[in-house]
Short mmCIF file of C-alpha atoms in Angstrom, two decimals:
data_model
loop_
_atom_site.label_atom_id
_atom_site.label_comp_id
_atom_site.label_asym_id
_atom_site.label_seq_id
_atom_site.Cartn_x
_atom_site.Cartn_y
_atom_site.Cartn_z
CA MET A 1 -10.34 -22.79 2.00
CA SER A 2 -12.95 -22.30 5.87
CA ASP A 3 -14.51 -19.61 6.26
CA GLU A 4 -12.30 -17.62 8.23
CA ILE A 5 -9.92 -17.20 5.29
CA GLY A 6 -12.55 -15.56 3.42
CA THR A 7 -13.52 -12.98 6.34
CA ARG A 8 -10.04 -11.58 6.89
CA VAL A 9 -9.65 -11.50 2.97
CA LYS A 10 -12.55 -9.29 3.68
CA LYS A 11 -11.31 -7.84 6.88
CA VAL A 12 -7.98 -6.75 4.10
CA ARG A 13 -10.18 -5.42 2.03
CA LEU A 14 -11.88 -2.96 4.43
CA ARG A 15 -9.42 -1.90 5.52
CA LYS A 16 -7.70 0.00 2.50
CA GLY A 17 -11.03 0.66 1.80
CA ILE A 18 -11.70 -0.33 -1.23
CA SER A 19 -15.02 -2.39 -3.20
CA GLN A 20 -14.63 -6.47 -4.38
CA GLU A 21 -14.17 -4.76 -8.21
CA GLN A 22 -11.12 -3.11 -7.22
CA PHE A 23 -9.84 -5.88 -5.23
CA GLY A 24 -10.06 -8.47 -7.75
CA GLU A 25 -8.78 -6.58 -10.30
CA ILE A 26 -5.72 -5.58 -7.90
CA ILE A 27 -4.89 -9.72 -8.08
CA GLY A 28 -6.49 -10.28 -11.26
CA ILE A 29 -9.53 -11.97 -10.31
CA LYS A 30 -13.81 -10.70 -11.04
CA LYS A 31 -15.52 -9.64 -7.88
CA ALA A 32 -18.02 -12.61 -8.00
CA ALA A 33 -14.80 -14.16 -7.26
CA VAL A 34 -13.80 -12.42 -4.32
CA SER A 35 -17.52 -12.39 -3.01
CA LYS A 36 -17.28 -16.15 -3.15
CA ILE A 37 -13.38 -16.28 -1.47
CA GLU A 38 -14.81 -13.88 1.31
CA ASN A 39 -18.18 -15.75 1.77
CA GLY A 40 -15.98 -19.19 1.33
CA GLU A 41 -17.99 -20.06 -1.22
CA ASN A 42 -14.32 -20.96 -2.98
CA SER A 43 -10.99 -21.56 -1.95
CA LEU A 44 -8.36 -19.19 -1.88
CA SER A 45 -5.59 -19.90 -4.67
CA LYS A 46 -2.38 -19.64 -3.76
CA GLY A 47 -1.70 -17.37 -6.47
CA ASN A 48 -4.31 -15.16 -4.88
CA LEU A 49 -3.03 -15.61 -1.79
CA LEU A 50 0.58 -14.71 -2.52
CA ALA A 51 -1.06 -12.03 -4.65
CA ILE A 52 -2.84 -10.04 -1.13
CA CYS A 53 0.63 -10.88 0.13
CA ARG A 54 1.94 -8.66 -1.50
CA GLN A 55 -0.53 -6.17 -3.56
CA PHE A 56 -1.65 -5.05 -0.09
CA ASN A 57 1.55 -5.51 2.61
CA VAL A 58 -0.52 -8.48 4.57
CA ASN A 59 0.93 -10.96 6.49
CA LYS A 60 0.76 -14.68 5.26
CA GLU A 61 0.62 -16.07 8.51
CA TRP A 62 -2.20 -13.96 9.43
CA LEU A 63 -3.39 -14.26 6.27
CA ILE A 64 -3.39 -18.44 6.75
CA ASN A 65 -3.97 -18.81 10.09
CA GLY A 66 -5.26 -15.79 12.20
CA ASN A 67 -2.45 -15.67 14.23
CA GLY A 68 0.48 -12.16 14.77
CA GLU A 69 -0.84 -8.59 12.91
CA MET A 70 -2.34 -8.31 9.56
CA PHE A 71 -0.22 -6.28 7.59
CA THR A 72 4.26 -6.63 8.09
CA PRO A 73 6.04 -3.19 9.06
CA LYS A 74 7.21 -2.47 5.42
CA SER A 75 11.20 -1.03 5.69
CA LYS A 76 11.72 3.36 4.79
CA GLU A 77 13.01 1.82 1.41
CA ASP A 78 10.00 -0.18 0.16
CA GLU A 79 8.10 2.96 1.91
CA ILE A 80 9.89 4.88 -0.67
CA ARG A 81 10.14 2.82 -3.56
CA ASN A 82 6.39 1.83 -2.80
CA PHE A 83 5.17 5.78 -2.96
CA PHE A 84 7.79 5.92 -6.37
CA GLU A 85 5.61 4.00 -7.69
CA ASN A 86 1.68 5.01 -7.41
CA ALA A 87 2.62 8.44 -8.21
CA ILE A 88 4.52 7.12 -11.44
CA SER A 89 2.20 4.60 -12.43
CA SER A 90 -1.53 6.33 -11.31
CA ASP A 91 -2.83 9.12 -13.13
CA SER A 92 -4.87 10.10 -10.01
CA ASP A 93 -5.86 13.79 -9.32
CA ILE A 94 -3.27 13.28 -5.68
CA ALA A 95 -0.38 11.39 -8.04
CA LYS A 96 -0.11 14.60 -10.26
CA ILE A 97 0.46 16.54 -6.88
CA GLN A 98 2.89 13.91 -6.28
CA ARG A 99 5.42 13.55 -9.65
CA LYS A 100 5.53 17.80 -9.69
CA PHE A 101 6.52 17.95 -6.06
CA ILE A 102 8.85 14.49 -7.21
CA SER A 103 9.85 17.12 -10.59
CA THR A 104 10.36 19.63 -8.02
CA LEU A 105 12.91 17.52 -5.40
CA ILE A 106 14.33 16.10 -8.78
CA SER A 107 15.55 19.87 -9.73
CA LEU A 108 17.42 21.54 -5.56
CA ASP A 109 20.57 22.23 -6.09
CA GLU A 110 22.97 21.32 -2.86
CA GLU A 111 22.04 23.94 -1.25
CA GLU A 112 18.62 23.79 -1.20
CA TRP A 113 18.33 20.84 -0.26
CA ILE A 114 20.27 22.10 3.41
CA VAL A 115 17.82 24.84 2.56
CA LEU A 116 14.76 22.57 2.73
CA ASP A 117 17.20 19.87 5.77
CA ARG A 118 16.78 22.78 7.68
CA PHE A 119 13.46 23.54 7.17
CA MET A 120 11.95 20.20 8.23
CA LYS A 121 14.33 19.86 11.20
CA HIS A 122 12.72 23.19 12.50
CA TYR A 123 8.95 22.33 11.79
CA ILE A 124 8.12 18.63 11.18
CA TYR A 125 10.57 17.17 13.10
CA SER A 126 10.56 19.35 16.06
CA LYS A 127 6.85 18.54 16.46
#
């Protein structure tokens, strides 16, 4: 593995604003292994490469060769899926607020959805 891949791994981690330990937990390796990958001491396994791409929405071609954009664009459906998955799987204060918000949305009847749609058109979409 070249140092360049390790440098790109570090760029992903820093862009996401997480520690080596957090990054490693997400892809299933130890902090020391992340450090060695970033410094070019260890190779990035195919499994770890795929995990980084999947977990952080990283463009595989960029991670391997430096070509293209760092992140792959997400579809609206993927963004919605990720929002719900994060809200459900996390115990953070933000996730608790998100779950409360989702619960509120679930309880809306048809008329309330129409009112919400009008509100969004007026206050959100008009900007």
